[in-house]
PDB file of C-alpha atoms in Angstrom:
ATOM      1  CA  UNK A 293      -0.041  -0.144   0.084  1.00  0.00           C
ATOM      2  CA  UNK A 294       2.224   2.397   0.900  1.00  0.00           C
ATOM      3  CA  UNK A 295       4.494   1.611  -2.436  1.00  0.00           C
ATOM      4  CA  UNK A 296       1.623   2.137  -4.529  1.00  0.00           C
ATOM      5  CA  UNK A 297       0.715   5.242  -2.796  1.00  0.00           C
ATOM      6  CA  UNK A 298       3.791   6.853  -3.193  1.00  0.00           C
ATOM      7  CA  UNK A 299       4.620   5.796  -6.749  1.00  0.00           C
ATOM      8  CA  UNK A 300       0.623   6.871  -7.402  1.00  0.00           C
ATOM      9  CA  UNK A 301      -0.649   9.088  -4.833  1.00  0.00           C
ATOM     10  CA  UNK A 302      -4.345   9.772  -5.274  1.00  0.00           C
ATOM     11  CA  UNK A 303      -4.119  13.509  -4.923  1.00  0.00           C
ATOM     12  CA  UNK A 304      -2.557  15.622  -7.510  1.00  0.00           C
ATOM     13  CA  UNK A 305      -1.463  19.359  -7.431  1.00  0.00           C
ATOM     14  CA  UNK A 306      -2.409  21.956 -10.226  1.00  0.00           C
ATOM     15  CA  UNK A 307       0.043  24.195 -11.612  1.00  0.00           C
ATOM     16  CA  UNK A 308      -1.574  27.445 -11.863  1.00  0.00           C
ATOM     17  CA  UNK A 309       0.080  27.799 -15.495  1.00  0.00           C
ATOM     18  CA  UNK A 310      -1.045  24.432 -17.142  1.00  0.00           C
ATOM     19  CA  UNK A 311      -4.339  23.981 -18.426  1.00  0.00           C
ATOM     20  CA  UNK A 312      -7.464  22.366 -16.504  1.00  0.00           C
ATOM     21  CA  UNK A 313      -7.415  19.581 -19.225  1.00  0.00           C
ATOM     22  CA  UNK A 314      -3.509  18.476 -18.838  1.00  0.00           C
ATOM     23  CA  UNK A 315      -2.070  15.358 -17.160  1.00  0.00           C
ATOM     24  CA  UNK A 316       0.283  15.726 -14.012  1.00  0.00           C
ATOM     25  CA  UNK A 317       3.182  14.405 -14.357  1.00  0.00           C
ATOM     26  CA  UNK A 318       4.147  11.318 -13.385  1.00  0.00           C
ATOM     27  CA  UNK A 319       6.953  10.623 -10.938  1.00  0.00           C
ATOM     28  CA  UNK A 320       9.618   7.815 -11.264  1.00  0.00           C
ATOM     29  CA  UNK A 321       9.928   4.785  -9.288  1.00  0.00           C
ATOM     30  CA  UNK A 322      12.241   5.247  -6.324  1.00  0.00           C
ATOM     31  CA  UNK A 323      14.029   2.204  -5.340  1.00  0.00           C
ATOM     32  CA  UNK A 324      12.179   1.351  -1.724  1.00  0.00           C
ATOM     33  CA  UNK A 325      13.603  -1.144   0.838  1.00  0.00           C
ATOM     34  CA  UNK A 326      10.534  -2.953   0.183  1.00  0.00           C
ATOM     35  CA  UNK A 327       9.929  -5.854  -2.646  1.00  0.00           C
ATOM     36  CA  UNK A 328       8.173  -4.612  -5.133  1.00  0.00           C
ATOM     37  CA  UNK A 329       5.242  -6.250  -6.017  1.00  0.00           C
ATOM     38  CA  UNK A 330       4.019  -5.933  -9.483  1.00  0.00           C
ATOM     39  CA  UNK A 331       1.671  -8.654  -9.917  1.00  0.00           C
ATOM     40  CA  UNK A 332      -0.526  -6.971  -7.129  1.00  0.00           C
ATOM     41  CA  UNK A 333      -3.754  -5.388  -7.746  1.00  0.00           C
ATOM     42  CA  UNK A 334      -4.615  -2.386  -7.060  1.00  0.00           C
ATOM     43  CA  UNK A 335      -7.568  -1.808  -4.426  1.00  0.00           C
ATOM     44  CA  UNK A 336      -8.417   2.007  -5.654  1.00  0.00           C
ATOM     45  CA  UNK A 337      -8.499   2.696  -9.654  1.00  0.00           C
ATOM     46  CA  UNK A 338      -6.373   5.469 -10.862  1.00  0.00           C
ATOM     47  CA  UNK A 339      -7.767   9.064 -11.177  1.00  0.00           C
ATOM     48  CA  UNK A 340      -8.895   9.494 -14.720  1.00  0.00           C
ATOM     49  CA  UNK A 341      -7.620  13.118 -16.226  1.00  0.00           C
ATOM     50  CA  UNK A 342      -9.692  15.867 -16.147  1.00  0.00           C
ATOM     51  CA  UNK A 343     -12.056  13.897 -13.397  1.00  0.00           C
ATOM     52  CA  UNK A 344     -13.440  15.716 -10.245  1.00  0.00           C
ATOM     53  CA  UNK A 345     -11.628  15.723  -7.402  1.00  0.00           C
ATOM     54  CA  UNK A 346     -13.369  13.801  -4.243  1.00  0.00           C
ATOM     55  CA  UNK A 347     -13.008  16.556  -1.715  1.00  0.00           C
ATOM     56  CA  UNK A 348     -15.391  19.846  -1.869  1.00  0.00           C
ATOM     57  CA  UNK A 349     -13.789  22.789  -3.347  1.00  0.00           C
ATOM     58  CA  UNK A 350     -14.335  25.586  -1.143  1.00  0.00           C
ATOM     59  CA  UNK A 351     -14.546  28.415  -3.295  1.00  0.00           C
ATOM     60  CA  UNK A 352     -18.477  28.744  -4.280  1.00  0.00           C
ATOM     61  CA  UNK A 353     -19.854  28.441  -7.852  1.00  0.00           C
ATOM     62  CA  UNK A 354     -20.401  31.216  -9.563  1.00  0.00           C
ATOM     63  CA  UNK A 355     -23.932  30.744 -11.913  1.00  0.00           C
ATOM     64  CA  UNK A 356     -23.354  33.634 -14.911  1.00  0.00           C
ATOM     65  CA  UNK A 357     -26.635  33.367 -15.897  1.00  0.00           C
ATOM     66  CA  UNK A 358     -28.167  35.106 -12.297  1.00  0.00           C
ATOM     67  CA  UNK A 359     -27.301  38.365 -13.533  1.00  0.00           C
ATOM     68  CA  UNK A 360     -28.324  38.202 -16.736  1.00  0.00           C
ATOM     69  CA  UNK A 361     -31.850  37.381 -15.696  1.00  0.00           C
ATOM     70  CA  UNK A 362     -31.448  39.954 -12.784  1.00  0.00           C
ATOM     71  CA  UNK A 363     -30.561  43.041 -15.702  1.00  0.00           C
ATOM     72  CA  UNK A 364     -33.110  41.878 -17.702  1.00  0.00           C
ATOM     73  CA  UNK A 365     -35.785  41.806 -14.838  1.00  0.00           C
ATOM     74  CA  UNK A 366     -34.926  45.305 -13.834  1.00  0.00           C
ATOM     75  CA  UNK A 367     -34.808  46.636 -17.225  1.00  0.00           C
ATOM     76  CA  UNK A 368     -37.568  49.232 -18.287  1.00  0.00           C
ATOM     77  CA  UNK A 369     -38.869  48.279 -21.467  1.00  0.00           C
ATOM     78  CA  UNK A 370     -41.013  49.583 -24.070  1.00  0.00           C
ATOM     79  CA  UNK A 371     -44.049  47.239 -23.378  1.00  0.00           C
ATOM     80  CA  UNK A 372     -43.672  48.875 -19.815  1.00  0.00           C
ATOM     81  CA  UNK A 373     -43.577  52.312 -20.519  1.00  0.00           C
ATOM     82  CA  UNK A 374     -46.901  51.604 -22.763  1.00  0.00           C
ATOM     83  CA  UNK A 375     -48.569  49.066 -20.332  1.00  0.00           C
ATOM     84  CA  UNK A 376     -48.062  52.809 -17.759  1.00  0.00           C
ATOM     85  CA  UNK A 377     -49.522  54.794 -19.881  1.00  0.00           C
ATOM     86  CA  UNK A 378     -52.389  52.910 -20.792  1.00  0.00           C
ATOM     87  CA  UNK A 379     -53.342  52.387 -17.036  1.00  0.00           C
ATOM     88  CA  UNK A 380     -52.403  56.313 -16.551  1.00  0.00           C
ATOM     89  CA  UNK A 381     -54.309  57.104 -19.279  1.00  0.00           C
ATOM     90  CA  UNK A 382     -57.625  54.904 -18.479  1.00  0.00           C
ATOM     91  CA  UNK A 383     -57.354  56.109 -14.581  1.00  0.00           C
ATOM     92  CA  UNK A 384     -58.021  59.567 -16.034  1.00  0.00           C
ATOM     93  CA  UNK A 385     -60.332  58.479 -18.383  1.00  0.00           C
ATOM     94  CA  UNK A 386     -62.302  57.221 -15.639  1.00  0.00           C
ATOM     95  CA  UNK A 387     -61.904  59.876 -13.348  1.00  0.00           C
ATOM     96  CA  UNK A 388     -63.310  62.524 -15.754  1.00  0.00           C
ATOM     97  CA  UNK A 389     -66.062  60.223 -17.220  1.00  0.00           C
ATOM     98  CA  UNK A 390     -66.861  60.192 -13.085  1.00  0.00           C
ATOM     99  CA  UNK A 391     -67.156  63.581 -12.804  1.00  0.00           C
ATOM    100  CA  UNK A 392     -69.182  64.083 -16.078  1.00  0.00           C
ATOM    101  CA  UNK A 393     -71.484  61.787 -14.817  1.00  0.00           C
ATOM    102  CA  UNK A 394     -71.835  63.394 -11.684  1.00  0.00           C
ATOM    103  CA  UNK A 395     -71.917  66.576 -12.968  1.00  0.00           C
ATOM    104  CA  UNK A 396     -74.344  65.537 -15.817  1.00  0.00           C
ATOM    105  CA  UNK A 397     -76.564  64.010 -12.781  1.00  0.00           C
ATOM    106  CA  UNK A 398     -76.735  67.483 -11.059  1.00  0.00           C
ATOM    107  CA  UNK A 399     -77.432  69.450 -13.998  1.00  0.00           C
ATOM    108  CA  UNK A 400     -80.300  66.748 -14.576  1.00  0.00           C
ATOM    109  CA  UNK A 401     -81.094  67.496 -11.267  1.00  0.00           C
ATOM    110  CA  UNK A 402     -81.735  70.777 -11.815  1.00  0.00           C
ATOM    111  CA  UNK A 403     -83.587  70.423 -15.045  1.00  0.00           C
ATOM    112  CA  UNK A 404     -86.171  68.418 -13.600  1.00  0.00           C
ATOM    113  CA  UNK A 405     -86.522  70.864 -10.332  1.00  0.00           C
ATOM    114  CA  UNK A 406     -87.327  73.642 -13.443  1.00  0.00           C
ATOM    115  CA  UNK A 407     -89.495  71.667 -15.133  1.00  0.00           C
ATOM    116  CA  UNK A 408     -91.875  70.959 -12.537  1.00  0.00           C
ATOM    117  CA  UNK A 409     -92.041  74.492 -11.450  1.00  0.00           C
ATOM    118  CA  UNK A 410     -92.971  75.742 -15.002  1.00  0.00           C
ATOM    119  CA  UNK A 411     -95.336  73.254 -15.181  1.00  0.00           C
ATOM    120  CA  UNK A 412     -96.712  74.086 -11.710  1.00  0.00           C
ATOM    121  CA  UNK A 413     -96.382  77.773 -12.577  1.00  0.00           C
ATOM    122  CA  UNK A 414     -97.996  76.638 -16.648  1.00  0.00           C
ATOM    123  CA  UNK A 415    -101.024  75.413 -14.283  1.00  0.00           C
ATOM    124  CA  UNK A 416    -101.409  78.477 -12.384  1.00  0.00           C
ATOM    125  CA  UNK A 417    -101.474  80.457 -15.436  1.00  0.00           C
ATOM    126  CA  UNK A 418    -104.029  78.433 -17.330  1.00  0.00           C
ATOM    127  CA  UNK A 419    -106.048  78.691 -14.287  1.00  0.00           C
ATOM    128  CA  UNK A 420    -105.659  82.269 -14.147  1.00  0.00           C
ATOM    129  CA  UNK A 421    -106.774  82.593 -18.322  1.00  0.00           C
ATOM    130  CA  UNK A 422    -109.807  80.253 -17.731  1.00  0.00           C
ATOM    131  CA  UNK A 423    -110.748  82.776 -14.234  1.00  0.00           C
ATOM    132  CA  UNK A 424    -110.019  85.888 -16.547  1.00  0.00           C
ATOM    133  CA  UNK A 425    -111.988  84.591 -19.433  1.00  0.00           C
ATOM    134  CA  UNK A 426    -115.193  83.592 -17.221  1.00  0.00           C
ATOM    135  CA  UNK A 427    -114.609  87.394 -15.595  1.00  0.00           C
ATOM    136  CA  UNK A 428    -114.553  89.097 -18.895  1.00  0.00           C
ATOM    137  CA  UNK A 429    -118.095  86.745 -20.055  1.00  0.00           C
ATOM    138  CA  UNK A 430    -119.787  87.693 -17.182  1.00  0.00           C
ATOM    139  CA  UNK A 431    -118.700  91.328 -17.442  1.00  0.00           C
ATOM    140  CA  UNK A 432    -120.110  91.645 -21.530  1.00  0.00           C
ATOM    141  CA  UNK A 433    -122.941  89.940 -20.094  1.00  0.00           C
ATOM    142  CA  UNK A 434    -123.713  92.278 -17.437  1.00  0.00           C
ATOM    143  CA  UNK A 435    -122.559  95.446 -19.889  1.00  0.00           C
ATOM    144  CA  UNK A 436    -125.443  93.811 -22.055  1.00  0.00           C
ATOM    145  CA  UNK A 437    -127.918  93.755 -18.781  1.00  0.00           C
ATOM    146  CA  UNK A 438    -126.996  97.667 -18.488  1.00  0.00           C
ATOM    147  CA  UNK A 439    -127.349  98.605 -21.696  1.00  0.00           C
ATOM    148  CA  UNK A 440    -130.830  96.979 -21.620  1.00  0.00           C
ATOM    149  CA  UNK A 441    -131.681  98.118 -17.985  1.00  0.00           C
ATOM    150  CA  UNK A 442    -130.639 101.796 -19.563  1.00  0.00           C
ATOM    151  CA  UNK A 443    -132.582 101.602 -22.886  1.00  0.00           C
ATOM    152  CA  UNK A 444    -135.509 100.938 -20.632  1.00  0.00           C
ATOM    153  CA  UNK A 445    -134.962 103.895 -18.257  1.00  0.00           C
ATOM    154  CA  UNK A 446    -134.749 106.430 -21.148  1.00  0.00           C
ATOM    155  CA  UNK A 447    -137.909 104.943 -21.965  1.00  0.00           C
ATOM    156  CA  UNK A 448    -139.523 105.271 -18.749  1.00  0.00           C
ATOM    157  CA  UNK A 449    -137.716 108.953 -18.763  1.00  0.00           C
ATOM    158  CA  UNK A 450    -139.272 109.618 -21.654  1.00  0.00           C
ATOM    159  CA  UNK A 451    -142.571 108.621 -21.002  1.00  0.00           C
ATOM    160  CA  UNK A 452    -142.523 110.594 -17.729  1.00  0.00           C
ATOM    161  CA  UNK A 453    -141.864 113.413 -19.420  1.00  0.00           C
ATOM    162  CA  UNK A 454    -144.681 113.242 -22.254  1.00  0.00           C
ATOM    163  CA  UNK A 455    -147.177 112.486 -19.062  1.00  0.00           C
ATOM    164  CA  UNK A 456    -146.109 115.284 -17.106  1.00  0.00           C
ATOM    165  CA  UNK A 457    -146.804 117.525 -20.132  1.00  0.00           C
ATOM    166  CA  UNK A 458    -150.007 116.064 -20.727  1.00  0.00           C
ATOM    167  CA  UNK A 459    -151.672 116.198 -17.718  1.00  0.00           C
ATOM    168  CA  UNK A 460    -149.477 116.001 -14.513  1.00  0.00           C
ATOM    169  CA  UNK A 461    -148.086 112.407 -12.645  1.00  0.00           C
ATOM    170  CA  UNK A 462    -150.270 110.260 -10.200  1.00  0.00           C
ATOM    171  CA  UNK A 463    -147.645 109.529  -7.740  1.00  0.00           C
ATOM    172  CA  UNK A 464    -149.549 106.974  -5.913  1.00  0.00           C
ATOM    173  CA  UNK A 465    -150.108 105.353  -9.209  1.00  0.00           C
ATOM    174  CA  UNK A 466    -146.322 105.325  -9.989  1.00  0.00           C
ATOM    175  CA  UNK A 467    -145.018 103.492  -6.458  1.00  0.00           C
ATOM    176  CA  UNK A 468    -147.987 101.216  -6.798  1.00  0.00           C
ATOM    177  CA  UNK A 469    -146.981  97.972  -8.370  1.00  0.00           C
ATOM    178  CA  UNK A 470    -149.617  96.440 -11.196  1.00  0.00           C
ATOM    179  CA  UNK A 471    -148.963  92.322  -9.904  1.00  0.00           C
ATOM    180  CA  UNK A 472    -150.948  91.859  -7.700  1.00  0.00           C
ATOM    181  CA  UNK A 473    -147.727  89.825  -5.747  1.00  0.00           C
ATOM    182  CA  UNK A 474    -145.443  92.755  -5.858  1.00  0.00           C
ATOM    183  CA  UNK A 475    -148.428  94.919  -4.299  1.00  0.00           C
ATOM    184  CA  UNK A 476    -148.521  92.239  -1.447  1.00  0.00           C
ATOM    185  CA  UNK A 477    -144.844  92.131  -0.484  1.00  0.00           C
ATOM    186  CA  UNK A 478    -144.831  96.200  -0.730  1.00  0.00           C
ATOM    187  CA  UNK A 479    -147.886  96.550   1.976  1.00  0.00           C
ATOM    188  CA  UNK A 480    -146.100  93.957   3.740  1.00  0.00           C
ATOM    189  CA  UNK A 481    -142.802  95.730   4.047  1.00  0.00           C
ATOM    190  CA  UNK A 482    -144.564  99.063   4.825  1.00  0.00           C
ATOM    191  CA  UNK A 483    -146.466  97.696   7.582  1.00  0.00           C
ATOM    192  CA  UNK A 484    -143.612  96.250   9.098  1.00  0.00           C
ATOM    193  CA  UNK A 485    -141.178  99.190   9.272  1.00  0.00           C
ATOM    194  CA  UNK A 486    -144.554 100.831  10.669  1.00  0.00           C
ATOM    195  CA  UNK A 487    -144.358  97.767  13.281  1.00  0.00           C
ATOM    196  CA  UNK A 488    -140.953  98.569  14.156  1.00  0.00           C
ATOM    197  CA  UNK A 489    -141.171 102.395  14.039  1.00  0.00           C
ATOM    198  CA  UNK A 490    -143.938 101.923  16.936  1.00  0.00           C
ATOM    199  CA  UNK A 491    -141.377  99.538  18.793  1.00  0.00           C
ATOM    200  CA  UNK A 492    -139.096 102.171  18.765  1.00  0.00           C
ATOM    201  CA  UNK A 493    -141.445 104.863  20.350  1.00  0.00           C
ATOM    202  CA  UNK A 494    -143.160 102.549  22.638  1.00  0.00           C
ATOM    203  CA  UNK A 495    -139.004 102.133  24.375  1.00  0.00           C
ATOM    204  CA  UNK A 496    -138.578 105.663  23.944  1.00  0.00           C
ATOM    205  CA  UNK A 497    -141.896 106.048  26.297  1.00  0.00           C
ATOM    206  CA  UNK A 498    -140.746 103.857  28.913  1.00  0.00           C
ATOM    207  CA  UNK A 499    -137.081 105.243  28.990  1.00  0.00           C
ATOM    208  CA  UNK A 500    -138.871 108.767  29.549  1.00  0.00           C
ATOM    209  CA  UNK A 501    -141.647 107.991  32.159  1.00  0.00           C
ATOM    210  CA  UNK A 502    -144.316 108.406  29.791  1.00  0.00           C
ATOM    211  CA  UNK A 503    -146.121 104.516  29.956  1.00  0.00           C
ATOM    212  CA  UNK A 504    -145.203 102.101  32.842  1.00  0.00           C
ATOM    213  CA  UNK A 505    -143.111  98.535  32.274  1.00  0.00           C
ATOM    214  CA  UNK A 506    -146.635  96.491  32.221  1.00  0.00           C
ATOM    215  CA  UNK A 507    -148.149  98.990  29.352  1.00  0.00           C
ATOM    216  CA  UNK A 508    -144.602  98.610  27.789  1.00  0.00           C
ATOM    217  CA  UNK A 509    -144.386  94.696  27.428  1.00  0.00           C
ATOM    218  CA  UNK A 510    -147.922  94.589  26.695  1.00  0.00           C
ATOM    219  CA  UNK A 511    -147.614  96.351  23.403  1.00  0.00           C
ATOM    220  CA  UNK A 512    -144.523  95.152  22.480  1.00  0.00           C
ATOM    221  CA  UNK A 513    -145.500  92.206  22.613  1.00  0.00           C
ATOM    222  CA  UNK A 514    -148.175  92.425  20.464  1.00  0.00           C
ATOM    223  CA  UNK A 515    -146.434  94.445  17.886  1.00  0.00           C
ATOM    224  CA  UNK A 516    -143.896  91.836  17.551  1.00  0.00           C
ATOM    225  CA  UNK A 517    -145.915  88.954  17.198  1.00  0.00           C
ATOM    226  CA  UNK A 518    -146.924  91.112  14.077  1.00  0.00           C
ATOM    227  CA  UNK A 519    -143.988  92.002  12.773  1.00  0.00           C
ATOM    228  CA  UNK A 520    -142.991  88.187  13.002  1.00  0.00           C
ATOM    229  CA  UNK A 521    -145.904  87.840  10.747  1.00  0.00           C
ATOM    230  CA  UNK A 522    -145.194  90.169   8.356  1.00  0.00           C
ATOM    231  CA  UNK A 523    -141.408  89.314   7.732  1.00  0.00           C
ATOM    232  CA  UNK A 524    -142.790  85.918   7.135  1.00  0.00           C
ATOM    233  CA  UNK A 525    -144.931  86.851   4.290  1.00  0.00           C
ATOM    234  CA  UNK A 526    -142.378  89.178   2.969  1.00  0.00           C
ATOM    235  CA  UNK A 527    -139.815  86.272   2.516  1.00  0.00           C
ATOM    236  CA  UNK A 528    -142.634  83.652   1.694  1.00  0.00           C
ATOM    237  CA  UNK A 529    -143.297  86.860  -1.455  1.00  0.00           C
ATOM    238  CA  UNK A 530    -139.859  87.235  -2.658  1.00  0.00           C
ATOM    239  CA  UNK A 531    -139.118  83.204  -2.929  1.00  0.00           C
ATOM    240  CA  UNK A 532    -142.417  83.199  -5.421  1.00  0.00           C
ATOM    241  CA  UNK A 533    -141.073  86.182  -7.409  1.00  0.00           C
ATOM    242  CA  UNK A 534    -137.865  84.894  -7.464  1.00  0.00           C
ATOM    243  CA  UNK A 535    -136.082  87.163  -5.354  1.00  0.00           C
ATOM    244  CA  UNK A 536    -133.192  87.119  -3.300  1.00  0.00           C
ATOM    245  CA  UNK A 537    -133.773  86.582   0.398  1.00  0.00           C
ATOM    246  CA  UNK A 538    -133.185  88.914   2.677  1.00  0.00           C
TER     247      UNK A 538
END
């Protein structure tokens, strides 16, 4: 074993100037005091040229592809710039679209409220126009009636003037109605006015001490009953004649 390791050691040194693929120089056999055994089989195989050493290398291995990949990863390409620009433009357009949408909704709400106010104003104007048209029709009708009454008054004045020139005007016949219903109404009104005056003067006599309380109450009770009947008769006559109630 010692002779074999001495002649062909398994570890060999590599010169710094020699290429990595060259064979190590073979050492010459030296004479030893031990007998050489040429026919003995070698227990360990001989190292092959260019083989890897069995001992670990203390220097860490270097991967040249690592830095190149990092350089490729850290570099900014046109595609990255294009994607960044597209993202920025998309974000800007989205913001502007949202702003425009909110502004449009606000303007739409204002226009809707304005439309509602205009519609309400239109309804009021239509109602006012209808009222004015109705008032105009009533005024035209009243104007026509006034013209007719004015013509009747003119004719009555002419007739009275002609009667006065002819022989005088009878006042009683002028104020007395021709229809029985109106004559009854006029007579009831005159009697009711007389009763009211009588009640007033009865109160004045009681206040001045001309009549006593019993006499006042007796006559006032009679006149009040008569006044009530006359007013009921007047109301009934007005209903028959189609006159408004008093």
